[in-house]
PDB file of C-alpha atoms in Angstrom:
ATOM      1  CA  MET A   1       0.681  26.012  29.014  1.00  0.00           C
ATOM      2  CA  THR A   2       1.276  22.583  27.453  1.00  0.00           C
ATOM      3  CA  SER A   3       2.854  22.215  24.020  1.00  0.00           C
ATOM      4  CA  GLY A   4       1.548  19.680  21.511  1.00  0.00           C
ATOM      5  CA  SER A   5       4.618  17.491  21.886  1.00  0.00           C
ATOM      6  CA  ASP A   6       3.982  17.168  25.639  1.00  0.00           C
ATOM      7  CA  LEU A   7       0.787  15.237  24.898  1.00  0.00           C
ATOM      8  CA  VAL A   8       2.702  12.374  23.215  1.00  0.00           C
ATOM      9  CA  SER A   9       5.287   9.926  24.540  1.00  0.00           C
ATOM     10  CA  PHE A  10       8.406   9.704  22.350  1.00  0.00           C
ATOM     11  CA  PRO A  11      10.822   6.738  22.388  1.00  0.00           C
ATOM     12  CA  THR A  12      13.649   8.881  20.948  1.00  0.00           C
ATOM     13  CA  ASP A  13      14.869  12.460  21.220  1.00  0.00           C
ATOM     14  CA  GLU A  14      14.861  12.658  17.417  1.00  0.00           C
ATOM     15  CA  GLY A  15      11.145  11.886  17.355  1.00  0.00           C
ATOM     16  CA  ARG A  16      10.384  14.646  19.833  1.00  0.00           C
ATOM     17  CA  ALA A  17      12.608  17.135  17.974  1.00  0.00           C
ATOM     18  CA  THR A  18      10.940  16.345  14.632  1.00  0.00           C
ATOM     19  CA  THR A  19       7.454  16.730  16.100  1.00  0.00           C
ATOM     20  CA  GLU A  20       8.362  20.037  17.722  1.00  0.00           C
ATOM     21  CA  ALA A  21       9.802  21.290  14.409  1.00  0.00           C
ATOM     22  CA  ILE A  22       6.516  20.443  12.672  1.00  0.00           C
ATOM     23  CA  ILE A  23       4.525  22.228  15.378  1.00  0.00           C
ATOM     24  CA  ASP A  24       6.787  25.283  15.194  1.00  0.00           C
ATOM     25  CA  ASP A  25       6.672  25.541  11.383  1.00  0.00           C
ATOM     26  CA  PRO A  26       3.892  23.368   9.913  1.00  0.00           C
ATOM     27  CA  SER A  27       3.948  25.156   6.552  1.00  0.00           C
ATOM     28  CA  ASN A  28       7.303  23.509   5.761  1.00  0.00           C
ATOM     29  CA  ALA A  29       6.296  20.042   6.989  1.00  0.00           C
ATOM     30  CA  LEU A  30       5.659  16.927   4.908  1.00  0.00           C
ATOM     31  CA  ILE A  31       3.395  14.327   6.558  1.00  0.00           C
ATOM     32  CA  CYS A  32       3.476  10.817   5.029  1.00  0.00           C
ATOM     33  CA  LEU A  33       0.655   8.356   5.730  1.00  0.00           C
ATOM     34  CA  ASP A  34      -0.111   4.786   4.712  1.00  0.00           C
ATOM     35  CA  PHE A  35      -3.600   3.828   3.536  1.00  0.00           C
ATOM     36  CA  ASP A  36      -4.143   0.319   4.947  1.00  0.00           C
ATOM     37  CA  GLY A  37      -3.688   0.186   8.691  1.00  0.00           C
ATOM     38  CA  THR A  38      -3.360   3.959   9.084  1.00  0.00           C
ATOM     39  CA  LEU A  39      -6.195   5.755   7.309  1.00  0.00           C
ATOM     40  CA  ALA A  40      -8.228   2.575   6.789  1.00  0.00           C
ATOM     41  CA  PRO A  41      -8.513  -0.511   9.027  1.00  0.00           C
ATOM     42  CA  ILE A  42      -7.044  -3.803   7.782  1.00  0.00           C
ATOM     43  CA  VAL A  43      -9.873  -5.968   6.435  1.00  0.00           C
ATOM     44  CA  ALA A  44     -10.149  -9.505   5.063  1.00  0.00           C
ATOM     45  CA  ASP A  45     -11.001  -8.378   1.517  1.00  0.00           C
ATOM     46  CA  PRO A  46      -8.763  -5.505   0.313  1.00  0.00           C
ATOM     47  CA  GLN A  47     -11.622  -4.126  -1.807  1.00  0.00           C
ATOM     48  CA  ASP A  48     -13.700  -3.584   1.345  1.00  0.00           C
ATOM     49  CA  ALA A  49     -11.177  -1.172   2.889  1.00  0.00           C
ATOM     50  CA  ARG A  50     -12.475   2.343   3.506  1.00  0.00           C
ATOM     51  CA  PRO A  51     -10.917   5.212   5.483  1.00  0.00           C
ATOM     52  CA  ASP A  52     -12.058   5.714   9.051  1.00  0.00           C
ATOM     53  CA  PRO A  53     -14.255   8.860   9.172  1.00  0.00           C
ATOM     54  CA  GLU A  54     -12.207  10.315  12.017  1.00  0.00           C
ATOM     55  CA  ALA A  55      -8.991   9.699  10.087  1.00  0.00           C
ATOM     56  CA  MET A  56     -10.442  11.495   7.067  1.00  0.00           C
ATOM     57  CA  ALA A  57     -11.496  14.417   9.237  1.00  0.00           C
ATOM     58  CA  ALA A  58      -7.954  14.611  10.624  1.00  0.00           C
ATOM     59  CA  LEU A  59      -6.530  14.448   7.096  1.00  0.00           C
ATOM     60  CA  GLU A  60      -8.783  17.285   5.999  1.00  0.00           C
ATOM     61  CA  ARG A  61      -7.547  19.419   8.895  1.00  0.00           C
ATOM     62  CA  LEU A  62      -3.916  18.556   8.144  1.00  0.00           C
ATOM     63  CA  LEU A  63      -4.308  19.758   4.565  1.00  0.00           C
ATOM     64  CA  THR A  64      -5.106  23.250   5.831  1.00  0.00           C
ATOM     65  CA  ARG A  65      -2.095  23.389   8.148  1.00  0.00           C
ATOM     66  CA  VAL A  66       0.990  21.621   6.749  1.00  0.00           C
ATOM     67  CA  GLY A  67       3.016  22.111   3.605  1.00  0.00           C
ATOM     68  CA  ARG A  68       2.303  18.731   2.025  1.00  0.00           C
ATOM     69  CA  VAL A  69       0.588  15.456   2.859  1.00  0.00           C
ATOM     70  CA  ALA A  70       1.617  12.308   0.993  1.00  0.00           C
ATOM     71  CA  ILE A  71      -0.300   9.027   1.075  1.00  0.00           C
ATOM     72  CA  VAL A  72       2.097   6.198   0.209  1.00  0.00           C
ATOM     73  CA  THR A  73       0.509   2.813  -0.452  1.00  0.00           C
ATOM     74  CA  GLY A  74       1.205  -0.496  -2.121  1.00  0.00           C
ATOM     75  CA  ARG A  75      -2.144  -0.256  -3.883  1.00  0.00           C
ATOM     76  CA  PRO A  76      -2.484   1.094  -7.432  1.00  0.00           C
ATOM     77  CA  VAL A  77      -3.024   4.831  -7.265  1.00  0.00           C
ATOM     78  CA  ASP A  78      -6.431   4.692  -8.963  1.00  0.00           C
ATOM     79  CA  VAL A  79      -7.621   2.075  -6.452  1.00  0.00           C
ATOM     80  CA  ALA A  80      -6.420   4.197  -3.540  1.00  0.00           C
ATOM     81  CA  LEU A  81      -8.289   7.193  -4.952  1.00  0.00           C
ATOM     82  CA  GLN A  82     -11.460   5.155  -5.521  1.00  0.00           C
ATOM     83  CA  LEU A  83     -11.511   3.527  -2.096  1.00  0.00           C
ATOM     84  CA  GLY A  84     -10.245   6.555  -0.215  1.00  0.00           C
ATOM     85  CA  GLY A  85     -12.290   9.265  -1.890  1.00  0.00           C
ATOM     86  CA  PHE A  86      -9.313  11.621  -1.539  1.00  0.00           C
ATOM     87  CA  ALA A  87     -10.126  13.582  -4.697  1.00  0.00           C
ATOM     88  CA  MET A  88     -13.443  14.589  -3.100  1.00  0.00           C
ATOM     89  CA  LEU A  89     -11.797  16.432  -0.190  1.00  0.00           C
ATOM     90  CA  PRO A  90     -12.502  20.194  -0.160  1.00  0.00           C
ATOM     91  CA  ASP A  91      -8.893  21.213  -0.866  1.00  0.00           C
ATOM     92  CA  THR A  92      -6.411  18.743  -2.358  1.00  0.00           C
ATOM     93  CA  SER A  93      -3.798  21.249  -3.549  1.00  0.00           C
ATOM     94  CA  ARG A  94      -1.334  20.035  -0.897  1.00  0.00           C
ATOM     95  CA  LEU A  95      -2.140  16.332  -1.239  1.00  0.00           C
ATOM     96  CA  ARG A  96      -0.182  13.733  -3.199  1.00  0.00           C
ATOM     97  CA  VAL A  97      -0.945  10.010  -3.492  1.00  0.00           C
ATOM     98  CA  PHE A  98       1.864   7.572  -4.345  1.00  0.00           C
ATOM     99  CA  GLY A  99       0.639   4.156  -5.479  1.00  0.00           C
ATOM    100  CA  GLN A 100       2.751   1.017  -5.840  1.00  0.00           C
ATOM    101  CA  TYR A 101       5.116   2.569  -3.257  1.00  0.00           C
ATOM    102  CA  GLY A 102       5.882   5.528  -5.498  1.00  0.00           C
ATOM    103  CA  ALA A 103       5.804   4.019  -8.992  1.00  0.00           C
ATOM    104  CA  GLU A 104       2.389   5.638  -9.618  1.00  0.00           C
ATOM    105  CA  THR A 105       1.417   9.168  -8.621  1.00  0.00           C
ATOM    106  CA  TRP A 106      -1.587  11.465  -8.288  1.00  0.00           C
ATOM    107  CA  ASN A 107      -1.103  15.207  -7.922  1.00  0.00           C
ATOM    108  CA  GLY A 108      -3.948  16.738  -5.931  1.00  0.00           C
ATOM    109  CA  ALA A 109      -3.110  20.221  -7.207  1.00  0.00           C
ATOM    110  CA  THR A 110      -3.540  19.303 -10.882  1.00  0.00           C
ATOM    111  CA  GLY A 111      -5.498  16.025 -10.780  1.00  0.00           C
ATOM    112  CA  HIS A 112      -2.826  14.424 -12.995  1.00  0.00           C
ATOM    113  CA  ILE A 113      -2.242  10.655 -12.652  1.00  0.00           C
ATOM    114  CA  HIS A 114       0.971   8.989 -13.814  1.00  0.00           C
ATOM    115  CA  VAL A 115       0.954   5.196 -14.249  1.00  0.00           C
ATOM    116  CA  PRO A 116       3.834   3.377 -16.015  1.00  0.00           C
ATOM    117  CA  ALA A 117       3.084   0.576 -18.453  1.00  0.00           C
ATOM    118  CA  GLN A 118       2.872  -2.932 -16.996  1.00  0.00           C
ATOM    119  CA  PRO A 119       6.099  -4.923 -17.563  1.00  0.00           C
ATOM    120  CA  PRO A 120       5.473  -8.139 -19.567  1.00  0.00           C
ATOM    121  CA  ALA A 121       6.960 -10.215 -16.741  1.00  0.00           C
ATOM    122  CA  ILE A 122       4.110  -9.185 -14.416  1.00  0.00           C
ATOM    123  CA  GLY A 123       1.492 -10.561 -16.816  1.00  0.00           C
ATOM    124  CA  GLU A 124       3.439 -13.803 -17.118  1.00  0.00           C
ATOM    125  CA  ALA A 125       3.757 -14.003 -13.331  1.00  0.00           C
ATOM    126  CA  LYS A 126      -0.006 -13.694 -12.934  1.00  0.00           C
ATOM    127  CA  LEU A 127      -0.659 -16.580 -15.325  1.00  0.00           C
ATOM    128  CA  GLN A 128       1.862 -18.826 -13.610  1.00  0.00           C
ATOM    129  CA  ILE A 129       0.624 -17.937 -10.105  1.00  0.00           C
ATOM    130  CA  GLU A 130      -2.956 -18.741 -11.138  1.00  0.00           C
ATOM    131  CA  ARG A 131      -1.864 -22.175 -12.395  1.00  0.00           C
ATOM    132  CA  MET A 132       0.259 -22.719  -9.292  1.00  0.00           C
ATOM    133  CA  LEU A 133      -2.647 -21.945  -6.946  1.00  0.00           C
ATOM    134  CA  ALA A 134      -5.041 -24.177  -8.870  1.00  0.00           C
ATOM    135  CA  ASP A 135      -2.635 -27.121  -8.707  1.00  0.00           C
ATOM    136  CA  LEU A 136      -1.606 -26.643  -5.068  1.00  0.00           C
ATOM    137  CA  SER A 137      -5.151 -26.021  -3.816  1.00  0.00           C
ATOM    138  CA  ALA A 138      -6.264 -29.291  -5.390  1.00  0.00           C
ATOM    139  CA  GLN A 139      -3.522 -31.104  -3.450  1.00  0.00           C
ATOM    140  CA  ASN A 140      -3.672 -29.151  -0.176  1.00  0.00           C
ATOM    141  CA  PRO A 141      -7.053 -27.887   1.140  1.00  0.00           C
ATOM    142  CA  ALA A 142      -5.256 -25.423   3.444  1.00  0.00           C
ATOM    143  CA  LEU A 143      -4.549 -23.185   0.425  1.00  0.00           C
ATOM    144  CA  ARG A 144      -8.157 -22.956  -0.730  1.00  0.00           C
ATOM    145  CA  GLY A 145      -9.438 -19.395  -0.557  1.00  0.00           C
ATOM    146  CA  THR A 146      -6.066 -17.816  -1.370  1.00  0.00           C
ATOM    147  CA  ALA A 147      -6.744 -14.808  -3.599  1.00  0.00           C
ATOM    148  CA  ILE A 148      -4.758 -13.045  -6.333  1.00  0.00           C
ATOM    149  CA  GLU A 149      -4.837  -9.243  -6.658  1.00  0.00           C
ATOM    150  CA  ASP A 150      -3.632  -7.737  -9.959  1.00  0.00           C
ATOM    151  CA  LYS A 151      -2.090  -4.377  -9.056  1.00  0.00           C
ATOM    152  CA  GLY A 152      -0.802  -3.550 -12.514  1.00  0.00           C
ATOM    153  CA  LEU A 153       2.867  -3.283 -11.540  1.00  0.00           C
ATOM    154  CA  ALA A 154       2.575  -6.092  -8.980  1.00  0.00           C
ATOM    155  CA  ILE A 155       0.664  -9.273  -8.242  1.00  0.00           C
ATOM    156  CA  GLY A 156      -0.571  -9.648  -4.661  1.00  0.00           C
ATOM    157  CA  VAL A 157      -1.185 -13.141  -3.312  1.00  0.00           C
ATOM    158  CA  HIS A 158      -3.411 -12.866  -0.244  1.00  0.00           C
ATOM    159  CA  THR A 159      -3.615 -15.781   2.178  1.00  0.00           C
ATOM    160  CA  ARG A 160      -5.746 -14.209   4.934  1.00  0.00           C
ATOM    161  CA  ARG A 161      -8.900 -15.847   3.528  1.00  0.00           C
ATOM    162  CA  ALA A 162      -7.260 -19.232   2.930  1.00  0.00           C
ATOM    163  CA  ALA A 163      -8.531 -22.230   4.883  1.00  0.00           C
ATOM    164  CA  ASP A 164      -5.260 -22.131   6.855  1.00  0.00           C
ATOM    165  CA  PRO A 165      -3.584 -18.724   6.301  1.00  0.00           C
ATOM    166  CA  ALA A 166      -0.350 -19.591   8.120  1.00  0.00           C
ATOM    167  CA  GLU A 167       0.189 -22.865   6.274  1.00  0.00           C
ATOM    168  CA  ALA A 168      -0.704 -21.250   2.949  1.00  0.00           C
ATOM    169  CA  LEU A 169       1.884 -18.515   3.520  1.00  0.00           C
ATOM    170  CA  VAL A 170       4.599 -21.042   4.406  1.00  0.00           C
ATOM    171  CA  GLU A 171       3.726 -23.206   1.408  1.00  0.00           C
ATOM    172  CA  LEU A 172       3.583 -20.395  -1.137  1.00  0.00           C
ATOM    173  CA  THR A 173       6.440 -18.089  -0.136  1.00  0.00           C
ATOM    174  CA  PRO A 174       9.391 -20.203  -1.426  1.00  0.00           C
ATOM    175  CA  ARG A 175       7.507 -21.042  -4.624  1.00  0.00           C
ATOM    176  CA  LEU A 176       6.785 -17.365  -5.279  1.00  0.00           C
ATOM    177  CA  ASP A 177      10.429 -16.498  -4.565  1.00  0.00           C
ATOM    178  CA  THR A 178      11.565 -19.068  -7.137  1.00  0.00           C
ATOM    179  CA  LEU A 179       9.076 -17.819  -9.729  1.00  0.00           C
ATOM    180  CA  ALA A 180      10.104 -14.207  -9.187  1.00  0.00           C
ATOM    181  CA  ASP A 181      13.791 -15.039  -9.576  1.00  0.00           C
ATOM    182  CA  ARG A 182      13.080 -16.872 -12.824  1.00  0.00           C
ATOM    183  CA  LEU A 183      11.159 -13.898 -14.249  1.00  0.00           C
ATOM    184  CA  GLY A 184      13.570 -11.213 -13.044  1.00  0.00           C
ATOM    185  CA  LEU A 185      11.177  -9.909 -10.384  1.00  0.00           C
ATOM    186  CA  ILE A 186      11.365  -9.507  -6.609  1.00  0.00           C
ATOM    187  CA  THR A 187       9.008 -10.612  -3.842  1.00  0.00           C
ATOM    188  CA  GLU A 188       7.821  -8.728  -0.784  1.00  0.00           C
ATOM    189  CA  THR A 189       5.963 -10.368   2.088  1.00  0.00           C
ATOM    190  CA  GLY A 190       3.258  -8.349   3.842  1.00  0.00           C
ATOM    191  CA  SER A 191       0.620  -9.108   6.461  1.00  0.00           C
ATOM    192  CA  GLN A 192      -0.760 -12.479   5.311  1.00  0.00           C
ATOM    193  CA  CYS A 193       0.292 -11.632   1.762  1.00  0.00           C
ATOM    194  CA  GLY A 194       2.454 -14.373   0.366  1.00  0.00           C
ATOM    195  CA  GLY A 195       4.856 -12.423  -1.762  1.00  0.00           C
ATOM    196  CA  ALA A 196       3.885  -9.814  -4.300  1.00  0.00           C
ATOM    197  CA  ALA A 197       5.762 -10.043  -7.571  1.00  0.00           C
ATOM    198  CA  ARG A 198       6.912  -6.533  -8.481  1.00  0.00           C
ATOM    199  CA  ARG A 199       9.118  -5.120 -11.163  1.00  0.00           C
ATOM    200  CA  SER A 200      12.682  -5.577  -9.970  1.00  0.00           C
ATOM    201  CA  GLN A 201      14.411  -2.399  -8.871  1.00  0.00           C
ATOM    202  CA  ARG A 202      17.660  -4.081  -9.853  1.00  0.00           C
ATOM    203  CA  GLN A 203      16.755  -4.005 -13.526  1.00  0.00           C
ATOM    204  CA  GLY A 204      18.119  -1.110 -15.552  1.00  0.00           C
TER     205      GLY A 204
END
């Protein structure tokens, strides 16, 4: 008889041991999943992302077998819930959604959503990024099509729809880093996302 772990190739012994522990005692397991690129395919427009039906079916089965399932995403928690439809699953008592990489939360057992207030620096960053993009796009056509996403606790600058995504990312990244430093924020670079200004974890 073949065990579940024998159906998967593991690069490390630790990975195999962890998987076997989950199989042996799923009720004490926590499974963490991303939204974009895991439950939902990466798409050009973030608002078009929807979970793959087979991924949702697998998630539904997981929720009947393991102790907890956590969806951890850079998106705001309310956006993840809207696009993912997670609240509509038959049983969400074991499901948690962490938006903004944990700053925002949704408890599937109670339906409670916690969202901190937006720091003033994020609003200022959005205004300055909008002006920056308008000025740079007028000078450099490669940046045209770059989009801003207001995430509440972060500002996403997406270059995947720019006329030249690679050049736009190179052009914008140092400017966003400088702006973030000036406002007491940090930047994070994702897949064709030219630095998202987030509340600095270094601030008290």
